[in-house]
Structure formats: C-alpha cells, structure tokens
Coordinates of N, CA and C and ligand atoms in Angstrom, one line a residue:
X1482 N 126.4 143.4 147.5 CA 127.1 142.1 147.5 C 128.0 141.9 148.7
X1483 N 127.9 142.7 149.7 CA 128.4 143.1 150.6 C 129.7 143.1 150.9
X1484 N 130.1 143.9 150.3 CA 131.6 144.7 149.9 C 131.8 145.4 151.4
X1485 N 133.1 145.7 151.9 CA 133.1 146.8 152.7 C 133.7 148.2 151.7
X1486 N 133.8 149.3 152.4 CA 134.0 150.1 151.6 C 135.2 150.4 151.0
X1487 N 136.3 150.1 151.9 CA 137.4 149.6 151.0 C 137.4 148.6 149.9
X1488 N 137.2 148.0 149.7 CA 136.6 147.0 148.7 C 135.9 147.8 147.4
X1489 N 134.9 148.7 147.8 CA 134.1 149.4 146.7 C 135.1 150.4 146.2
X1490 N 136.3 151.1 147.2 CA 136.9 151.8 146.5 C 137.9 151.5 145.6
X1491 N 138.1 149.8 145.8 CA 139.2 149.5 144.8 C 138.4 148.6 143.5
X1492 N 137.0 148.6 144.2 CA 136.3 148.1 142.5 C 136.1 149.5 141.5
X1493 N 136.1 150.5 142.3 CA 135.8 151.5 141.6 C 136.7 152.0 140.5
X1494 N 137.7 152.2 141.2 CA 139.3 152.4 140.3 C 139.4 151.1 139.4
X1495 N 139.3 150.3 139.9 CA 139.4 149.0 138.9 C 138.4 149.2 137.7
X1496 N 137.2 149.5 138.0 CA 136.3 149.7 137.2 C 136.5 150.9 135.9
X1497 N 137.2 152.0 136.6 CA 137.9 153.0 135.6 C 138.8 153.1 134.9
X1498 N 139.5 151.6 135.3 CA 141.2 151.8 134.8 C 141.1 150.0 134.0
X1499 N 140.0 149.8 134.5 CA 140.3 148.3 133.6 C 141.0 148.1 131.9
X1500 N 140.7 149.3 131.5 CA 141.4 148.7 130.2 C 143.0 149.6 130.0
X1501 N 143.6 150.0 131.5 CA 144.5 150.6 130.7 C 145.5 150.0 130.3
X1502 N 145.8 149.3 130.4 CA 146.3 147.9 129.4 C 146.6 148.5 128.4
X1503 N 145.5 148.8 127.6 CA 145.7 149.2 126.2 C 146.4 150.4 125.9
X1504 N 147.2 150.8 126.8 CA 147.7 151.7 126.6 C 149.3 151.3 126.1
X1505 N 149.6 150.2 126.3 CA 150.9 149.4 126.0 C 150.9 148.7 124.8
X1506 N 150.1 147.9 124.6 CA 149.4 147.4 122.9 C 149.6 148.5 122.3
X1507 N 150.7 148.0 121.2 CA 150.2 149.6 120.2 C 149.4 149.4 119.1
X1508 N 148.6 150.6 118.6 CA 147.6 150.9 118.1 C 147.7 149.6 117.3
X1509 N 148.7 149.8 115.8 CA 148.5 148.4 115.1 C 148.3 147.1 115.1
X1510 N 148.3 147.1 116.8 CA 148.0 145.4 117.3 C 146.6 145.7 118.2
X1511 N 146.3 146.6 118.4 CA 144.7 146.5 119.4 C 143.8 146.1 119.1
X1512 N 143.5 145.3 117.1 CA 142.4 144.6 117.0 C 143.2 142.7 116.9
X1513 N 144.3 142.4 117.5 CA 144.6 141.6 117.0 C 144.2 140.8 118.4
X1514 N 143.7 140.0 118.5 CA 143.1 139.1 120.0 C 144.7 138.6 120.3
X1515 N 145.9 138.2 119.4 CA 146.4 137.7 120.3 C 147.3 139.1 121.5
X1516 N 146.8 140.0 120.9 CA 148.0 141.1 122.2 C 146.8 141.7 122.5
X1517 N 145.7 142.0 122.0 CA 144.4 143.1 123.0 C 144.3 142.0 123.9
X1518 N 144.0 140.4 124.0 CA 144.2 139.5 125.0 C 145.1 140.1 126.7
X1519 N 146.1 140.3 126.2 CA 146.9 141.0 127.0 C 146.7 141.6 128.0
X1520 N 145.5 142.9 127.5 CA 145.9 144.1 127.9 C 144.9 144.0 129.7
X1521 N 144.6 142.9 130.5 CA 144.1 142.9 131.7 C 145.1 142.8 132.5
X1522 N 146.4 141.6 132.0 CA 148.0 141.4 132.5 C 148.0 142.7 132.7
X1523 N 148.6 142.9 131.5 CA 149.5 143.9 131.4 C 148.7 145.1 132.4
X1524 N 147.9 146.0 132.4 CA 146.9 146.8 133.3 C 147.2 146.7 134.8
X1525 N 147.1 144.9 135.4 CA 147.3 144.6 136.2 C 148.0 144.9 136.8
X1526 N 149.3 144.4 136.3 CA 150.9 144.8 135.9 C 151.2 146.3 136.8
X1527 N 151.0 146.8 135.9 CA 150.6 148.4 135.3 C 150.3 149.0 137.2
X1528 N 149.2 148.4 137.8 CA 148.5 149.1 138.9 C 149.1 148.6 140.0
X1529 N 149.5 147.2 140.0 CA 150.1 146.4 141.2 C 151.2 147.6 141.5
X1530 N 152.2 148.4 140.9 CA 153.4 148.8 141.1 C 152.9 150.1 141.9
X1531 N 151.7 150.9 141.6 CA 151.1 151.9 142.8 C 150.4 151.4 143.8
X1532 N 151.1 152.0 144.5 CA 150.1 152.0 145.9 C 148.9 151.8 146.2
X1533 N 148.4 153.1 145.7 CA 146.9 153.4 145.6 C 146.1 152.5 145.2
X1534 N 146.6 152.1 143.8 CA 145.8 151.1 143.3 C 146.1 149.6 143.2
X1535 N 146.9 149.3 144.4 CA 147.6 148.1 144.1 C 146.3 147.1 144.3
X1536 N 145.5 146.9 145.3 CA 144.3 146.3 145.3 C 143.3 146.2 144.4
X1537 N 143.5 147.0 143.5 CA 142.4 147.5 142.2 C 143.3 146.1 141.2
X1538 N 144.4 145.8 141.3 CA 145.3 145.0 140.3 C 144.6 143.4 140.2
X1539 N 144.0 142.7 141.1 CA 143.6 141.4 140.7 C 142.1 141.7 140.1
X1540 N 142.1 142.9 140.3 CA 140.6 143.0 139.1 C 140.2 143.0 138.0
X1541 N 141.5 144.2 137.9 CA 141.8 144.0 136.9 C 142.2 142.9 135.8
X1542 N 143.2 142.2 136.9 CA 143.4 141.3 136.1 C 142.4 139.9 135.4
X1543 N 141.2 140.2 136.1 CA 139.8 138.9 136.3 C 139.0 139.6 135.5
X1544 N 139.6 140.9 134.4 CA 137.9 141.6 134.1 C 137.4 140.9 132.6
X1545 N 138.2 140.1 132.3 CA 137.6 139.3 130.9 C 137.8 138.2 131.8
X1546 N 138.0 137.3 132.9 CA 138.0 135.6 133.0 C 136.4 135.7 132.9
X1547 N 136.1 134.0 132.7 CA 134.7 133.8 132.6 C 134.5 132.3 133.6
X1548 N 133.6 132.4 134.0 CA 133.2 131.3 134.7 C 133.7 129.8 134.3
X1549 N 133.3 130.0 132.8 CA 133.7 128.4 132.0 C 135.1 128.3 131.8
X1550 N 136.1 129.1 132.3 CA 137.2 129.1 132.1 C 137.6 129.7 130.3
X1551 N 137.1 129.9 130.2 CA 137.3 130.3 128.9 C 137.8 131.7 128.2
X1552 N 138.1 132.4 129.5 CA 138.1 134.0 129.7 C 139.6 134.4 129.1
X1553 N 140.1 135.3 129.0 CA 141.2 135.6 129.2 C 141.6 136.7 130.4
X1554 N 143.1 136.9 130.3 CA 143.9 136.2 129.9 C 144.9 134.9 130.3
X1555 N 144.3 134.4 131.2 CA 144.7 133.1 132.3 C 143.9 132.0 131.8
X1556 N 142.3 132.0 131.2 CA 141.4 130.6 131.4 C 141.3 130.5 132.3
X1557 N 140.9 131.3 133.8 CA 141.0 130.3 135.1 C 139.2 130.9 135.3
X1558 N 139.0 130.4 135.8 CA 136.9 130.5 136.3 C 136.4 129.7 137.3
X1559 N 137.0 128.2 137.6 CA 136.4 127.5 138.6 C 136.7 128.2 140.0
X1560 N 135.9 127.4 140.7 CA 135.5 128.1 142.1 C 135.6 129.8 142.1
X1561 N 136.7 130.3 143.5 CA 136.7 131.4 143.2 C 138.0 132.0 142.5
X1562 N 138.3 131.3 141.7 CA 140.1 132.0 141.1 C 139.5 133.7 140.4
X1563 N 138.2 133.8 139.9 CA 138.3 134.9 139.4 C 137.2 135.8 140.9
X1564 N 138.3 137.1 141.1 CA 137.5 137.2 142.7 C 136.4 138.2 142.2
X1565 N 135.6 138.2 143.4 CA 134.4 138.9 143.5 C 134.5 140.3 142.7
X1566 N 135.0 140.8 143.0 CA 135.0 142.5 142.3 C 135.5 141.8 140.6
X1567 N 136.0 141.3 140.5 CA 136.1 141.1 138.6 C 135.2 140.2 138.2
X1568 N 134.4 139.4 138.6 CA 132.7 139.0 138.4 C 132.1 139.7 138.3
X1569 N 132.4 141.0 139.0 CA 131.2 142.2 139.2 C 131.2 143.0 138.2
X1570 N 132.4 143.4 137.9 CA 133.3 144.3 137.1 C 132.5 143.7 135.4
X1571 N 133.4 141.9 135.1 CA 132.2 141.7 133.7 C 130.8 142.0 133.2
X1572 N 130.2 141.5 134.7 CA 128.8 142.1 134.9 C 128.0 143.4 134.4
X1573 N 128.7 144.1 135.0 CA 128.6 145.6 135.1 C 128.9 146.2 133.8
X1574 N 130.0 145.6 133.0 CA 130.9 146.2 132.2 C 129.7 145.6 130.8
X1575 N 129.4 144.5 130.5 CA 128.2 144.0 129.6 C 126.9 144.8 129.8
X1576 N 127.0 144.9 131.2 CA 125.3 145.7 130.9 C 125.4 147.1 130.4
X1577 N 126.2 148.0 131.0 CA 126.6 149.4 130.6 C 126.2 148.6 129.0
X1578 N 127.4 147.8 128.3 CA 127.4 148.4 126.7 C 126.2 148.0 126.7
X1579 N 125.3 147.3 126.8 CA 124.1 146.6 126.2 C 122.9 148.1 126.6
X1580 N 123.6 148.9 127.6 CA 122.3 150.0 127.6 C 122.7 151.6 127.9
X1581 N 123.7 151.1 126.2 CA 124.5 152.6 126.2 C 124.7 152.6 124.4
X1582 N 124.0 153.6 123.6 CA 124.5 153.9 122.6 C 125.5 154.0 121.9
X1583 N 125.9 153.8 120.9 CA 127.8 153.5 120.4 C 127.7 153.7 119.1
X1584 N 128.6 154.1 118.5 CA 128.5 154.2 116.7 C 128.0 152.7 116.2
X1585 N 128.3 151.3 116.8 CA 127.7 150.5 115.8 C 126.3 150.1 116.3
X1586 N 125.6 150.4 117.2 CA 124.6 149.8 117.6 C 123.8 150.9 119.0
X1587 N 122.8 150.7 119.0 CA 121.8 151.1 120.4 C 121.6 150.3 121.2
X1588 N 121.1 151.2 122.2 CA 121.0 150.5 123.3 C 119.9 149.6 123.5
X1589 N 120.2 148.5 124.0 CA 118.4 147.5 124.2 C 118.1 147.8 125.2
X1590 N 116.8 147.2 125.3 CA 116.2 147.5 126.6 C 116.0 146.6 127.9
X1591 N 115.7 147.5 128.9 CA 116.8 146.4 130.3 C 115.8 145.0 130.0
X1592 N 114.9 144.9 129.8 CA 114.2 143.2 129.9 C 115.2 142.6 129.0
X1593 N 115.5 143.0 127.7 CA 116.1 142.7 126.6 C 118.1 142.1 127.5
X1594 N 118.1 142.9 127.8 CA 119.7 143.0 128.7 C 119.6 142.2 129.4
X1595 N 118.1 142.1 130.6 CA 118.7 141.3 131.7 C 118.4 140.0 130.8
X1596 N 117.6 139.3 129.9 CA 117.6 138.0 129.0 C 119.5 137.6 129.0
X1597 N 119.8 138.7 128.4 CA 121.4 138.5 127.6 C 121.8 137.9 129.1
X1598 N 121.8 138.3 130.0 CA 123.0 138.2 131.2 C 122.5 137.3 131.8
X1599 N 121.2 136.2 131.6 CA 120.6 135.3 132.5 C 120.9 134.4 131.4
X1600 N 121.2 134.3 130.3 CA 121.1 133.3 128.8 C 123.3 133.3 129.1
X1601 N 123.8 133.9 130.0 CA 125.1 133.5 129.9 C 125.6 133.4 131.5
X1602 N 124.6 132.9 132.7 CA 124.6 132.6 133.5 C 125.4 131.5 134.0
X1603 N 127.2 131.2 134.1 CA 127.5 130.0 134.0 C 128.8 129.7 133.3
X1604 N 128.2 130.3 132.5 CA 129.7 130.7 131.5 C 130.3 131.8 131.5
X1605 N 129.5 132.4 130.6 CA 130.1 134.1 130.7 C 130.2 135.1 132.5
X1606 N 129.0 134.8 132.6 CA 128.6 135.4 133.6 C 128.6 134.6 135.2
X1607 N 129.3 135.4 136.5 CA 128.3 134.6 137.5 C 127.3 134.8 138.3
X1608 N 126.2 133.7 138.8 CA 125.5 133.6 138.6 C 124.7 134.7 139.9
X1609 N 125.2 134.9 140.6 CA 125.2 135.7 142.4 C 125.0 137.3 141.8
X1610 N 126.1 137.8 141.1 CA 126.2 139.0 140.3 C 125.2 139.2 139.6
X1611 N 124.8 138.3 138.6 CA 123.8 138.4 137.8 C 122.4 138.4 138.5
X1612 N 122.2 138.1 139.8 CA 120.9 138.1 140.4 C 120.3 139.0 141.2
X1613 N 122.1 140.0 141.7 CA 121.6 141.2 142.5 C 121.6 142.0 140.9
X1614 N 122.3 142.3 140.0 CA 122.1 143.0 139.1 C 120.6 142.9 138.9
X1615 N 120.0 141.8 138.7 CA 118.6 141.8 138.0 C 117.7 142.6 139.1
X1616 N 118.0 142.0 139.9 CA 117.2 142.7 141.4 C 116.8 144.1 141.5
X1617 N 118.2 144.7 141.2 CA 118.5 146.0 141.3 C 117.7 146.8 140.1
X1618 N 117.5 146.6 138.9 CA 117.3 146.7 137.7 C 115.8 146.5 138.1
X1619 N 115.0 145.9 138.4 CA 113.7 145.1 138.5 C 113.1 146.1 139.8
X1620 N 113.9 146.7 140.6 CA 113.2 147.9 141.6 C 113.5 149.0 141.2
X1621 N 114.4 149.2 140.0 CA 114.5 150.6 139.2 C 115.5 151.8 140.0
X1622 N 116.4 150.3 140.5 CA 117.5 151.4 140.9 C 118.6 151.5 140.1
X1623 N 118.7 151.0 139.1 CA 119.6 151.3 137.8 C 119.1 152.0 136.8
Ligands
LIG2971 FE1 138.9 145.0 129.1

C-alpha cells in the first residue's frame, strides 16, 4: 500500500497494542459498549505519551472508525479522517478473526472471508485495503 518503513513500523506496534485500551476499562465494564467503546481513545491516549510509539497513537485511535462513519469512538469515516494504517489495521484485524479458530466459532474459508470483506466494502471496510488484501490472498501470499 506503499508504506515507507517507518510507517510499517508504527502499524506494526499499532497492530499489537491496539486494544490496550482495555487495560483501563475495568473488567466489570468490558462487555458494556458504552466504556469497551472507549478503549481506542483511551489506548491512544495511553501511546501518544511514549515516544516510541507516539506515531502508532492515531491508529490506534482509527482501529474501530468505519468508512460510513459509524465507527467508534469519534463516528468520523469521510474522506481521509480515518488514516491509512487504521483502514489497514480493521482490515487486517476482521480477516485474522474470520480465519482463526476461537472458543465460539472456526475459522471460514478465505473465499468465504474475502465475500465477508467485499459485502462491507464502504461501510465497514475501505475499499483500496480490501483489494490489495484480496490480491494478496488470491496469489497465496497469506
Ligand atoms: Fe479494538
């Protein structure tokens, strides 16, 4: 998607630390949407204050927005308010669960997956991400 490598290093951290958010929520509120909502701010928050990962922080903070605005924890989606590495990040983050085993469900299979991520092309998803994903997936480099 033509990242430079700085860039890949602070999606990467982003990509690892995206939920630590949840480390602030406490337990008895982490199924409640109005504070697990939260926990991308808060994470954000959380990483802006180091160094290291201060660039990793608007990824975090974009790793639930959605295109249709509908995302949390801001609603913001048009044009580019939610930046490239947190487009990538939802992307990435949907397909993992969709082809990874978990106590309530299995994994489907990638034709099955890439349907799911081309059926939310727009809304959920955007649409640029979603086409190198399939690409990638479709020459069997995932
Ligand atoms: Fe998250």
């Amino acid at each position: 998607m033509g990242l430079y490598d700085g860039e890949l290093h602070d999606l990467h951290f982003a990509a690892l630390l995206r939920d630590v958010g949840m480390l602030k929520i406490p337990a008895a509120h982490q199924g409640d949407p109005k504070y697990f909502r939260k926990h991308p701010a808060v994470g954000s928050k959380m990483l802006s204050r180091i160094r290291l990962w201060e660039k990793a922080s608007p990824i975090v903070q974009g790793h639930h927005e959605r295109p249709d605005a509908t995302g949390y924890p801001s609603g913001v989606g048009r044009g580019d308010e939610i930046c490239l590495g947190a487009r990538m990040l939802a992307v990435c983050d949907a397909w993992d669960a969709m082809q990874t085993d978990d106590f309530h469900r299995s994994a489907i299979p990638v034709d099955e997956a890439l349907e799911e991520l081309a059926a939310h092309v727009g809304t959920q998803f955007d649409a640029n991400v979603v086409s190198t994903l399939t690409a990638l997936a479709q020459e069997g480099v995932l």
